[in-house]
Structures are given as C-alpha cells and as structure tokens.
PDB file of C-alpha atoms in Angstrom:
ATOM      1  CA  UNK A  15      -2.652 -22.011 -24.462  1.00  0.00           C
ATOM      2  CA  UNK A  16      -5.566 -20.493 -23.198  1.00  0.00           C
ATOM      3  CA  UNK A  17      -8.731 -19.151 -25.876  1.00  0.00           C
ATOM      4  CA  UNK A  18      -9.297 -15.575 -26.432  1.00  0.00           C
ATOM      5  CA  UNK A  19     -10.970 -13.814 -22.899  1.00  0.00           C
ATOM      6  CA  UNK A  20     -14.584 -13.104 -24.582  1.00  0.00           C
ATOM      7  CA  UNK A  21     -14.876  -9.988 -24.800  1.00  0.00           C
ATOM      8  CA  UNK A  22     -17.769  -8.507 -22.303  1.00  0.00           C
ATOM      9  CA  UNK A  23     -18.546  -4.765 -24.434  1.00  0.00           C
ATOM     10  CA  UNK A  24     -20.409  -5.290 -27.983  1.00  0.00           C
ATOM     11  CA  UNK A  25     -17.560  -2.946 -29.194  1.00  0.00           C
ATOM     12  CA  UNK A  26     -14.295  -5.025 -28.133  1.00  0.00           C
ATOM     13  CA  UNK A  27     -11.319  -1.912 -27.956  1.00  0.00           C
ATOM     14  CA  UNK A  28      -8.922  -3.861 -30.616  1.00  0.00           C
ATOM     15  CA  UNK A  29      -6.664  -6.421 -28.820  1.00  0.00           C
ATOM     16  CA  UNK A  30      -8.968  -7.255 -25.848  1.00  0.00           C
ATOM     17  CA  UNK A  31      -8.452 -10.272 -24.474  1.00  0.00           C
ATOM     18  CA  UNK A  32      -5.861 -11.340 -26.686  1.00  0.00           C
ATOM     19  CA  UNK A  33      -3.041 -13.349 -25.340  1.00  0.00           C
ATOM     20  CA  UNK A  34       0.611 -11.898 -25.527  1.00  0.00           C
ATOM     21  CA  UNK A  35       3.414 -13.664 -24.617  1.00  0.00           C
ATOM     22  CA  UNK A  36       6.195 -12.038 -22.320  1.00  0.00           C
ATOM     23  CA  UNK A  37       9.642 -13.215 -22.146  1.00  0.00           C
ATOM     24  CA  UNK A  38      11.565 -15.314 -23.485  1.00  0.00           C
ATOM     25  CA  UNK A  39      10.254 -18.957 -25.075  1.00  0.00           C
ATOM     26  CA  UNK A  40      10.364 -21.959 -23.315  1.00  0.00           C
ATOM     27  CA  UNK A  41      10.677 -25.069 -24.984  1.00  0.00           C
ATOM     28  CA  UNK A  42       8.916 -23.882 -28.028  1.00  0.00           C
ATOM     29  CA  UNK A  43       6.318 -22.438 -26.569  1.00  0.00           C
ATOM     30  CA  UNK A  44       5.391 -18.999 -24.423  1.00  0.00           C
ATOM     31  CA  UNK A  45       5.240 -19.494 -20.375  1.00  0.00           C
ATOM     32  CA  UNK A  46       3.789 -16.594 -19.331  1.00  0.00           C
ATOM     33  CA  UNK A  47       1.162 -14.567 -21.323  1.00  0.00           C
ATOM     34  CA  UNK A  48      -1.136 -11.116 -20.456  1.00  0.00           C
ATOM     35  CA  UNK A  49      -3.924  -8.994 -21.265  1.00  0.00           C
ATOM     36  CA  UNK A  50      -6.113  -6.604 -21.048  1.00  0.00           C
ATOM     37  CA  UNK A  51     -10.244  -6.807 -20.995  1.00  0.00           C
ATOM     38  CA  UNK A  52     -13.132  -4.870 -19.389  1.00  0.00           C
ATOM     39  CA  UNK A  53     -15.374  -6.646 -17.622  1.00  0.00           C
ATOM     40  CA  UNK A  54     -18.898  -5.117 -16.322  1.00  0.00           C
ATOM     41  CA  UNK A  55     -20.613  -2.875 -19.162  1.00  0.00           C
ATOM     42  CA  UNK A  56     -21.824  -0.666 -16.647  1.00  0.00           C
ATOM     43  CA  UNK A  57     -18.131   0.309 -15.499  1.00  0.00           C
ATOM     44  CA  UNK A  58     -16.170   0.969 -19.046  1.00  0.00           C
ATOM     45  CA  UNK A  59     -13.190   2.656 -17.671  1.00  0.00           C
ATOM     46  CA  UNK A  60     -11.801  -0.552 -16.103  1.00  0.00           C
ATOM     47  CA  UNK A  61      -9.716  -2.954 -16.776  1.00  0.00           C
ATOM     48  CA  UNK A  62      -8.720  -6.084 -15.138  1.00  0.00           C
ATOM     49  CA  UNK A  63      -5.182  -7.247 -16.232  1.00  0.00           C
ATOM     50  CA  UNK A  64      -4.662 -10.519 -16.311  1.00  0.00           C
ATOM     51  CA  UNK A  65      -1.537 -13.010 -16.457  1.00  0.00           C
ATOM     52  CA  UNK A  66      -1.588 -16.624 -17.288  1.00  0.00           C
ATOM     53  CA  UNK A  67       1.536 -19.038 -16.636  1.00  0.00           C
ATOM     54  CA  UNK A  68       2.379 -22.209 -18.278  1.00  0.00           C
ATOM     55  CA  UNK A  69       2.995 -25.060 -15.349  1.00  0.00           C
ATOM     56  CA  UNK A  70       4.944 -27.512 -17.972  1.00  0.00           C
ATOM     57  CA  UNK A  71       6.934 -24.134 -18.396  1.00  0.00           C
ATOM     58  CA  UNK A  72       7.639 -22.518 -15.495  1.00  0.00           C
ATOM     59  CA  UNK A  73       7.738 -23.002 -11.852  1.00  0.00           C
ATOM     60  CA  UNK A  74       6.491 -20.856  -8.949  1.00  0.00           C
ATOM     61  CA  UNK A  75       8.866 -20.136  -5.540  1.00  0.00           C
ATOM     62  CA  UNK A  76       6.785 -18.310  -2.536  1.00  0.00           C
ATOM     63  CA  UNK A  77       9.122 -15.608  -0.328  1.00  0.00           C
ATOM     64  CA  UNK A  78       9.008 -13.751   2.852  1.00  0.00           C
ATOM     65  CA  UNK A  79       8.704 -10.568   2.983  1.00  0.00           C
ATOM     66  CA  UNK A  80      10.761  -9.074   5.722  1.00  0.00           C
ATOM     67  CA  UNK A  81       7.099  -8.659   8.192  1.00  0.00           C
ATOM     68  CA  UNK A  82       5.286 -11.143   6.613  1.00  0.00           C
ATOM     69  CA  UNK A  83       4.496 -13.717   7.233  1.00  0.00           C
ATOM     70  CA  UNK A  84       5.410 -13.059  11.006  1.00  0.00           C
ATOM     71  CA  UNK A  85       7.077 -15.696  11.941  1.00  0.00           C
ATOM     72  CA  UNK A  86       8.651 -17.002   8.846  1.00  0.00           C
ATOM     73  CA  UNK A  87      10.828 -20.324   9.346  1.00  0.00           C
ATOM     74  CA  UNK A  88      13.849 -19.153   6.850  1.00  0.00           C
ATOM     75  CA  UNK A  89      12.920 -15.119   6.379  1.00  0.00           C
ATOM     76  CA  UNK A  90      15.193 -15.181   3.479  1.00  0.00           C
ATOM     77  CA  UNK A  91      16.622 -12.453   1.058  1.00  0.00           C
ATOM     78  CA  UNK A  92      12.898 -10.720   0.734  1.00  0.00           C
ATOM     79  CA  UNK A  93      13.694 -10.086  -2.371  1.00  0.00           C
ATOM     80  CA  UNK A  94      14.260 -12.312  -5.780  1.00  0.00           C
ATOM     81  CA  UNK A  95      17.661 -14.027  -4.583  1.00  0.00           C
ATOM     82  CA  UNK A  96      20.336 -12.628  -7.340  1.00  0.00           C
ATOM     83  CA  UNK A  97      21.235 -16.244  -7.796  1.00  0.00           C
ATOM     84  CA  UNK A  98      18.351 -16.876  -9.611  1.00  0.00           C
ATOM     85  CA  UNK A  99      17.342 -13.687 -11.452  1.00  0.00           C
ATOM     86  CA  UNK A 100      18.646 -15.419 -14.954  1.00  0.00           C
ATOM     87  CA  UNK A 101      15.247 -17.738 -15.276  1.00  0.00           C
ATOM     88  CA  UNK A 102      12.572 -14.413 -13.654  1.00  0.00           C
ATOM     89  CA  UNK A 103       9.318 -14.763 -16.049  1.00  0.00           C
ATOM     90  CA  UNK A 104       7.028 -13.119 -13.475  1.00  0.00           C
ATOM     91  CA  UNK A 105       6.757 -11.237  -9.881  1.00  0.00           C
ATOM     92  CA  UNK A 106       3.109 -11.037  -7.867  1.00  0.00           C
ATOM     93  CA  UNK A 107       1.625 -10.249  -4.434  1.00  0.00           C
ATOM     94  CA  UNK A 108       0.497 -12.720  -1.959  1.00  0.00           C
ATOM     95  CA  UNK A 109      -2.598 -12.885  -0.341  1.00  0.00           C
ATOM     96  CA  UNK A 110      -3.800 -10.924   3.135  1.00  0.00           C
ATOM     97  CA  UNK A 111      -1.707 -10.939   6.212  1.00  0.00           C
ATOM     98  CA  UNK A 112      -1.655 -13.388   8.593  1.00  0.00           C
ATOM     99  CA  UNK A 113      -3.709 -11.709  11.391  1.00  0.00           C
ATOM    100  CA  UNK A 114      -6.211 -10.832   8.680  1.00  0.00           C
ATOM    101  CA  UNK A 115      -6.896 -14.254   8.703  1.00  0.00           C
ATOM    102  CA  UNK A 116      -4.396 -17.285  10.034  1.00  0.00           C
ATOM    103  CA  UNK A 117      -3.723 -17.133   7.341  1.00  0.00           C
ATOM    104  CA  UNK A 118      -1.283 -19.529   6.775  1.00  0.00           C
ATOM    105  CA  UNK A 119       2.050 -20.551   4.975  1.00  0.00           C
ATOM    106  CA  UNK A 120       4.856 -23.203   4.222  1.00  0.00           C
ATOM    107  CA  UNK A 121       8.211 -23.197   2.348  1.00  0.00           C
ATOM    108  CA  UNK A 122      10.787 -26.471   1.618  1.00  0.00           C
ATOM    109  CA  UNK A 123       8.351 -28.561   4.672  1.00  0.00           C
ATOM    110  CA  UNK A 124       8.856 -26.004   7.246  1.00  0.00           C
ATOM    111  CA  UNK A 125       5.779 -23.666   8.465  1.00  0.00           C
ATOM    112  CA  UNK A 126       5.730 -19.591   8.352  1.00  0.00           C
ATOM    113  CA  UNK A 127       2.423 -19.372   9.810  1.00  0.00           C
ATOM    114  CA  UNK A 128       0.295 -23.394  10.571  1.00  0.00           C
ATOM    115  CA  UNK A 129      -2.286 -23.726   8.088  1.00  0.00           C
ATOM    116  CA  UNK A 130      -5.747 -23.476   8.664  1.00  0.00           C
ATOM    117  CA  UNK A 131      -8.069 -26.130   7.958  1.00  0.00           C
ATOM    118  CA  UNK A 132     -10.711 -25.344   5.555  1.00  0.00           C
ATOM    119  CA  UNK A 133      -8.690 -21.845   3.818  1.00  0.00           C
ATOM    120  CA  UNK A 134      -8.693 -21.758   0.090  1.00  0.00           C
ATOM    121  CA  UNK A 135      -5.240 -22.751  -0.298  1.00  0.00           C
ATOM    122  CA  UNK A 136      -2.400 -21.754  -3.422  1.00  0.00           C
ATOM    123  CA  UNK A 137      -0.188 -25.123  -3.494  1.00  0.00           C
ATOM    124  CA  UNK A 138       3.058 -25.866  -5.080  1.00  0.00           C
ATOM    125  CA  UNK A 139       3.672 -29.282  -5.152  1.00  0.00           C
ATOM    126  CA  UNK A 140       7.723 -30.507  -5.788  1.00  0.00           C
ATOM    127  CA  UNK A 141       6.685 -31.935  -9.477  1.00  0.00           C
ATOM    128  CA  UNK A 142       5.606 -28.811 -10.292  1.00  0.00           C
ATOM    129  CA  UNK A 143       1.656 -28.908 -10.632  1.00  0.00           C
ATOM    130  CA  UNK A 144       0.291 -25.714  -8.496  1.00  0.00           C
ATOM    131  CA  UNK A 145      -3.655 -26.413  -7.701  1.00  0.00           C
ATOM    132  CA  UNK A 146      -6.229 -24.320  -4.678  1.00  0.00           C
ATOM    133  CA  UNK A 147      -7.422 -26.302  -2.244  1.00  0.00           C
ATOM    134  CA  UNK A 148      -9.674 -26.490   0.182  1.00  0.00           C
ATOM    135  CA  UNK A 149      -7.102 -27.153   3.227  1.00  0.00           C
ATOM    136  CA  UNK A 150      -7.741 -30.026   5.363  1.00  0.00           C
ATOM    137  CA  UNK A 151      -4.288 -31.117   6.287  1.00  0.00           C
ATOM    138  CA  UNK A 152      -3.266 -29.972   9.490  1.00  0.00           C
ATOM    139  CA  UNK A 153      -0.505 -27.290   9.941  1.00  0.00           C
ATOM    140  CA  UNK A 154       1.707 -28.051   7.746  1.00  0.00           C
ATOM    141  CA  UNK A 155       1.733 -29.996   4.112  1.00  0.00           C
ATOM    142  CA  UNK A 156       3.520 -33.054   3.064  1.00  0.00           C
ATOM    143  CA  UNK A 157       6.818 -34.325   1.280  1.00  0.00           C
ATOM    144  CA  UNK A 158       5.298 -34.039  -2.126  1.00  0.00           C
ATOM    145  CA  UNK A 159       4.700 -29.884  -1.266  1.00  0.00           C
ATOM    146  CA  UNK A 160       7.012 -27.507  -2.271  1.00  0.00           C
ATOM    147  CA  UNK A 161       5.121 -24.041  -1.145  1.00  0.00           C
ATOM    148  CA  UNK A 162       1.617 -23.391   0.031  1.00  0.00           C
ATOM    149  CA  UNK A 163      -0.289 -19.933   0.921  1.00  0.00           C
ATOM    150  CA  UNK A 164      -3.632 -19.437   2.165  1.00  0.00           C
ATOM    151  CA  UNK A 165      -5.760 -16.206   1.798  1.00  0.00           C
ATOM    152  CA  UNK A 166      -9.154 -16.927   3.489  1.00  0.00           C
ATOM    153  CA  UNK A 167     -11.558 -18.840   1.440  1.00  0.00           C
ATOM    154  CA  UNK A 168     -12.311 -20.025  -1.709  1.00  0.00           C
ATOM    155  CA  UNK A 169     -14.310 -17.448  -4.238  1.00  0.00           C
ATOM    156  CA  UNK A 170     -14.920 -19.325  -6.953  1.00  0.00           C
ATOM    157  CA  UNK A 171     -15.287 -23.627  -6.436  1.00  0.00           C
ATOM    158  CA  UNK A 172     -16.531 -26.178  -9.314  1.00  0.00           C
ATOM    159  CA  UNK A 173     -17.337 -22.680 -11.202  1.00  0.00           C
ATOM    160  CA  UNK A 174     -19.323 -21.955  -9.172  1.00  0.00           C
ATOM    161  CA  UNK A 175     -19.304 -18.414  -7.131  1.00  0.00           C
ATOM    162  CA  UNK A 176     -19.145 -19.400  -3.279  1.00  0.00           C
ATOM    163  CA  UNK A 177     -22.954 -18.574  -2.043  1.00  0.00           C
ATOM    164  CA  UNK A 178     -21.080 -16.657   1.277  1.00  0.00           C
ATOM    165  CA  UNK A 179     -19.849 -13.509  -0.458  1.00  0.00           C
ATOM    166  CA  UNK A 180     -20.872 -10.715   0.137  1.00  0.00           C
ATOM    167  CA  UNK A 181     -19.758  -6.462  -0.715  1.00  0.00           C
ATOM    168  CA  UNK A 182     -19.289  -5.449   3.493  1.00  0.00           C
ATOM    169  CA  UNK A 183     -16.943  -3.128   2.228  1.00  0.00           C
ATOM    170  CA  UNK A 184     -15.023  -3.900   6.227  1.00  0.00           C
ATOM    171  CA  UNK A 185     -15.544  -7.626   5.791  1.00  0.00           C
ATOM    172  CA  UNK A 186     -13.198  -9.553   7.867  1.00  0.00           C
ATOM    173  CA  UNK A 187     -13.781 -12.776   5.317  1.00  0.00           C
ATOM    174  CA  UNK A 188     -12.770 -10.698   2.136  1.00  0.00           C
ATOM    175  CA  UNK A 189     -11.009  -7.922   3.272  1.00  0.00           C
ATOM    176  CA  UNK A 190     -11.222  -4.272   5.304  1.00  0.00           C
ATOM    177  CA  UNK A 191     -11.349  -1.601   2.826  1.00  0.00           C
ATOM    178  CA  UNK A 192      -9.081   1.619   3.163  1.00  0.00           C
ATOM    179  CA  UNK A 193     -11.503   4.698   3.643  1.00  0.00           C
ATOM    180  CA  UNK A 194     -14.343   1.249   3.672  1.00  0.00           C
ATOM    181  CA  UNK A 195     -15.004   1.503  -0.016  1.00  0.00           C
ATOM    182  CA  UNK A 196     -16.020  -1.130  -1.474  1.00  0.00           C
ATOM    183  CA  UNK A 197     -14.975  -0.967  -4.628  1.00  0.00           C
ATOM    184  CA  UNK A 198     -11.175  -0.888  -4.908  1.00  0.00           C
ATOM    185  CA  UNK A 199      -8.618  -2.717  -6.577  1.00  0.00           C
ATOM    186  CA  UNK A 200      -8.313  -6.219  -6.050  1.00  0.00           C
ATOM    187  CA  UNK A 201      -5.824  -9.296  -7.331  1.00  0.00           C
ATOM    188  CA  UNK A 202      -6.083 -12.674  -6.868  1.00  0.00           C
ATOM    189  CA  UNK A 203      -5.073 -16.614  -8.537  1.00  0.00           C
ATOM    190  CA  UNK A 204      -7.164 -19.269 -11.022  1.00  0.00           C
ATOM    191  CA  UNK A 205      -6.592 -22.470 -11.707  1.00  0.00           C
ATOM    192  CA  UNK A 206      -7.750 -23.237 -15.161  1.00  0.00           C
ATOM    193  CA  UNK A 207      -9.046 -26.700 -16.354  1.00  0.00           C
ATOM    194  CA  UNK A 208      -5.829 -27.847 -17.409  1.00  0.00           C
ATOM    195  CA  UNK A 209      -4.441 -26.886 -14.089  1.00  0.00           C
ATOM    196  CA  UNK A 210      -2.212 -23.385 -15.612  1.00  0.00           C
ATOM    197  CA  UNK A 211      -2.663 -20.340 -13.020  1.00  0.00           C
ATOM    198  CA  UNK A 212      -4.111 -17.224 -13.538  1.00  0.00           C
ATOM    199  CA  UNK A 213      -3.027 -13.979 -11.634  1.00  0.00           C
ATOM    200  CA  UNK A 214      -5.329 -10.977 -12.783  1.00  0.00           C
ATOM    201  CA  UNK A 215      -5.604  -7.350 -11.138  1.00  0.00           C
ATOM    202  CA  UNK A 216      -8.125  -4.944 -11.271  1.00  0.00           C
ATOM    203  CA  UNK A 217      -9.373  -1.763  -9.740  1.00  0.00           C
ATOM    204  CA  UNK A 218     -12.964  -1.114  -8.241  1.00  0.00           C
ATOM    205  CA  UNK A 219     -13.607  -4.329  -7.622  1.00  0.00           C
ATOM    206  CA  UNK A 220     -15.587  -6.364  -4.588  1.00  0.00           C
ATOM    207  CA  UNK A 221     -15.494  -9.832  -3.693  1.00  0.00           C
ATOM    208  CA  UNK A 222     -18.137 -10.795  -6.223  1.00  0.00           C
ATOM    209  CA  UNK A 223     -17.018  -8.842  -8.716  1.00  0.00           C
ATOM    210  CA  UNK A 224     -13.541 -10.642  -8.628  1.00  0.00           C
ATOM    211  CA  UNK A 225     -14.551 -13.600  -8.114  1.00  0.00           C
ATOM    212  CA  UNK A 226     -17.297 -13.166 -11.086  1.00  0.00           C
ATOM    213  CA  UNK A 227     -14.063 -11.808 -13.281  1.00  0.00           C
ATOM    214  CA  UNK A 228     -12.153 -14.676 -12.560  1.00  0.00           C
ATOM    215  CA  UNK A 229     -14.965 -17.474 -14.004  1.00  0.00           C
ATOM    216  CA  UNK A 230     -14.954 -15.233 -16.738  1.00  0.00           C
ATOM    217  CA  UNK A 231     -11.985 -15.661 -17.519  1.00  0.00           C
ATOM    218  CA  UNK A 232     -11.617 -20.146 -17.545  1.00  0.00           C
ATOM    219  CA  UNK A 233     -10.694 -20.437 -13.315  1.00  0.00           C
ATOM    220  CA  UNK A 234     -12.441 -23.650 -12.180  1.00  0.00           C
ATOM    221  CA  UNK A 235     -11.438 -22.420  -8.433  1.00  0.00           C
ATOM    222  CA  UNK A 236      -9.971 -19.066  -7.411  1.00  0.00           C
ATOM    223  CA  UNK A 237      -8.833 -17.117  -3.833  1.00  0.00           C
ATOM    224  CA  UNK A 238      -8.728 -13.921  -3.706  1.00  0.00           C
ATOM    225  CA  UNK A 239      -5.545 -12.017  -2.361  1.00  0.00           C
ATOM    226  CA  UNK A 240      -4.218  -8.815  -1.371  1.00  0.00           C
ATOM    227  CA  UNK A 241      -6.636  -5.744  -2.077  1.00  0.00           C
ATOM    228  CA  UNK A 242      -6.025  -1.947  -1.882  1.00  0.00           C
ATOM    229  CA  UNK A 243      -4.284   1.006  -4.011  1.00  0.00           C
ATOM    230  CA  UNK A 244      -1.056   0.504  -2.302  1.00  0.00           C
ATOM    231  CA  UNK A 245      -0.161  -4.166  -2.115  1.00  0.00           C
ATOM    232  CA  UNK A 246      -1.643  -5.036  -5.594  1.00  0.00           C
ATOM    233  CA  UNK A 247       1.673  -5.750  -7.641  1.00  0.00           C
ATOM    234  CA  UNK A 248       2.224  -7.779 -11.374  1.00  0.00           C
ATOM    235  CA  UNK A 249       5.767  -7.622 -12.714  1.00  0.00           C
ATOM    236  CA  UNK A 250       6.612  -8.995 -15.996  1.00  0.00           C
ATOM    237  CA  UNK A 251      10.580  -9.752 -16.972  1.00  0.00           C
ATOM    238  CA  UNK A 252      12.635  -9.472 -20.448  1.00  0.00           C
ATOM    239  CA  UNK A 253      16.244 -10.447 -20.851  1.00  0.00           C
ATOM    240  CA  UNK A 254      17.500  -8.589 -23.814  1.00  0.00           C
ATOM    241  CA  UNK A 255      19.963  -6.373 -22.051  1.00  0.00           C
ATOM    242  CA  UNK A 256      20.055  -7.478 -19.013  1.00  0.00           C
ATOM    243  CA  UNK A 257      17.027  -7.822 -16.644  1.00  0.00           C
ATOM    244  CA  UNK A 258      13.872  -5.506 -17.971  1.00  0.00           C
ATOM    245  CA  UNK A 259      11.084  -5.475 -15.335  1.00  0.00           C
ATOM    246  CA  UNK A 260       8.027  -3.803 -16.205  1.00  0.00           C
ATOM    247  CA  UNK A 261       4.507  -3.505 -14.224  1.00  0.00           C
ATOM    248  CA  UNK A 262       1.921  -4.355 -16.262  1.00  0.00           C
ATOM    249  CA  UNK A 263      -0.910  -2.180 -14.325  1.00  0.00           C
ATOM    250  CA  UNK A 264      -1.151   0.816 -13.307  1.00  0.00           C
ATOM    251  CA  UNK A 265       0.598   1.876  -9.828  1.00  0.00           C
ATOM    252  CA  UNK A 266       1.753   4.825  -8.886  1.00  0.00           C
ATOM    253  CA  UNK A 267       2.883   3.639  -5.510  1.00  0.00           C
ATOM    254  CA  UNK A 268       5.225   0.384  -6.043  1.00  0.00           C
ATOM    255  CA  UNK A 269       8.365   0.949  -8.647  1.00  0.00           C
ATOM    256  CA  UNK A 270       9.088  -2.109 -11.035  1.00  0.00           C
ATOM    257  CA  UNK A 271      12.241  -2.865  -9.239  1.00  0.00           C
ATOM    258  CA  UNK A 272       9.742  -4.394  -5.922  1.00  0.00           C
ATOM    259  CA  UNK A 273      10.883  -7.847  -5.599  1.00  0.00           C
ATOM    260  CA  UNK A 274      14.231  -7.177  -6.860  1.00  0.00           C
ATOM    261  CA  UNK A 275      15.124  -5.243  -3.885  1.00  0.00           C
ATOM    262  CA  UNK A 276      13.976  -6.480   0.158  1.00  0.00           C
ATOM    263  CA  UNK A 277      10.618  -5.679   0.306  1.00  0.00           C
ATOM    264  CA  UNK A 278       7.979  -5.829   3.776  1.00  0.00           C
ATOM    265  CA  UNK A 279       5.483  -8.451   2.018  1.00  0.00           C
ATOM    266  CA  UNK A 280       5.349 -11.397   0.867  1.00  0.00           C
ATOM    267  CA  UNK A 281       5.582 -12.956  -3.227  1.00  0.00           C
ATOM    268  CA  UNK A 282       5.560 -15.098  -5.821  1.00  0.00           C
ATOM    269  CA  UNK A 283       8.184 -15.403  -8.428  1.00  0.00           C
ATOM    270  CA  UNK A 284       7.738 -17.101 -11.558  1.00  0.00           C
ATOM    271  CA  UNK A 285      10.728 -18.891 -13.166  1.00  0.00           C
ATOM    272  CA  UNK A 286      11.600 -21.151 -16.309  1.00  0.00           C
ATOM    273  CA  UNK A 287      10.904 -24.665 -15.075  1.00  0.00           C
ATOM    274  CA  UNK A 288      14.431 -26.538 -14.374  1.00  0.00           C
ATOM    275  CA  UNK A 289      15.218 -30.612 -14.216  1.00  0.00           C
ATOM    276  CA  UNK A 290      13.904 -32.107 -11.349  1.00  0.00           C
ATOM    277  CA  UNK A 291      12.086 -31.615  -8.292  1.00  0.00           C
ATOM    278  CA  UNK A 292      10.777 -28.043  -7.709  1.00  0.00           C
ATOM    279  CA  UNK A 293      12.378 -26.110  -4.741  1.00  0.00           C
ATOM    280  CA  UNK A 294      11.596 -22.552  -2.922  1.00  0.00           C
ATOM    281  CA  UNK A 295      15.351 -21.182  -4.100  1.00  0.00           C
ATOM    282  CA  UNK A 296      16.329 -18.834  -1.034  1.00  0.00           C
ATOM    283  CA  UNK A 297      20.170 -18.142  -2.046  1.00  0.00           C
TER     284      UNK A 297
END
C-alpha cells in the first residue's frame, strides 16, 4: 500500500490524499487505489486525480486505437475485448501520437511503430512487472516484454525533475496545447519505489508542474502522457450488476463507455492478474 499523499494545504479537505479502493479485491487486497489532492497553493481550485495499480495483483495491456498508432501490427478491436471484460479494473489514455515525436510501441513481440532510443518508455514485462526506462534496445522489444509504449523524454528520473523541462505552450517535446495556453489538462504515469504504477490527470498543468506532482506522490521515474481537454480519460469499473464504468475525473468531452466501444486513440486496460506469462489479449 502506498503512503497517503502528503497534503500541500495546511488545512486539507476531508479525505484529501487518502487512498480508496475501487473494484473487487484480489488475493485479499486492493489492486487499484484512487485519490484526489490539490497540488498547488496558488491554485486551490485545481485538483489532481490519481490512481495506483499494484503490479502483483494486476496486469496491464496496451491496445491500439483505430488510427493511433498509425501502423499497428495487429489493430485489434480498438476497445477492451469482450472476452476480457469480466476482469477489467480500469482504463486510461496512452501518450502522444507517433507523429508528435516518434513515440513507438510494440505488442506481443510485434512492432506497431519502431521504438526510438532515448525516449521514455513504459514497459510491461511478461512476468508482470512494469517500469519506465530510457529506451536503448533498438526498434523492437525482447522476448521478455509483453508491450511497450513511448512518449518523449522522462520528466522525472531518479526522483529528480528533468532539467530540460520548459513551459512553452508550443513545445515540440512537451506537447502543443490547444489555443497556445500553457496550463492545460495533462496526464502522466510514474513508477513508485516498489515498482507499482501511478496514473495522474489534472487541469491547469504545465509539464513542469506535472513532473512536480508526480514526484510529490512518490514517483521515482515518470513520463508525460497525452494532454489537452479532449484526450484525458481515467475510468474505473465495478462488477456488482454487470460492468459498471465510472469516469474518475471530470471529462465532458468523453463518455465513461469510452474504450468499451471502438475508439481512434490507443489506451491501456488494467486487468486482474492471471497465472502464467502476461500477454496482450486481443480476443
């Protein structure tokens, strides 16, 4: 279990930074935890929505959408496969498009778009581990890797902010913002010191404040994912009376059934862990 997120404000709101389980327990513990907290003293109306995934109780799968990545080796259903929905815990958006920065990806040993050396890469290993690495392995991943997804350079490395971060709203490295506004919705992923995964989404963020946010919650390595109001999506699922999706953050531009129906953009699905090596199930 992660420690509660340390409040930034001297008088925190009730439950601020306190982790709450979502979905069914797995092996006697919560596979997914969520919480909210206000990350900036100068912006009390800004809320960060945070999810934590226990890598020993979950397995992640990376899915292409209908048009992203452009050259998927296996396009698949472009949504969570019907056969896997019985164990679905959460879904969340992936990173920048391939044309934004040569952000490659692979699935089950097949290259969607070639991996670029030096890019931050979220890696899912066949033994269930997840990690963020600076890629140096060539265009494809090795046989011990289930999937990979790149998204520019790391924004946190060894608990330190990337010194090359800048808040240019038209940055080719950190994302072009809609309307040239610097503070926008941004998402990111991070790895905690025990190898578990964070996903964060918050409005009014530059890439620098996003990096500070991820460091504050305990990420030792982190990378930026997609940005702007149209694309952020964090959904959790319960199974009390069938599959019941819930959008975690306010998202008027997307339905909570996104990823349960075909979508153009790539995404991640979080499942309860099965025995045996992790692969991406497309059926």
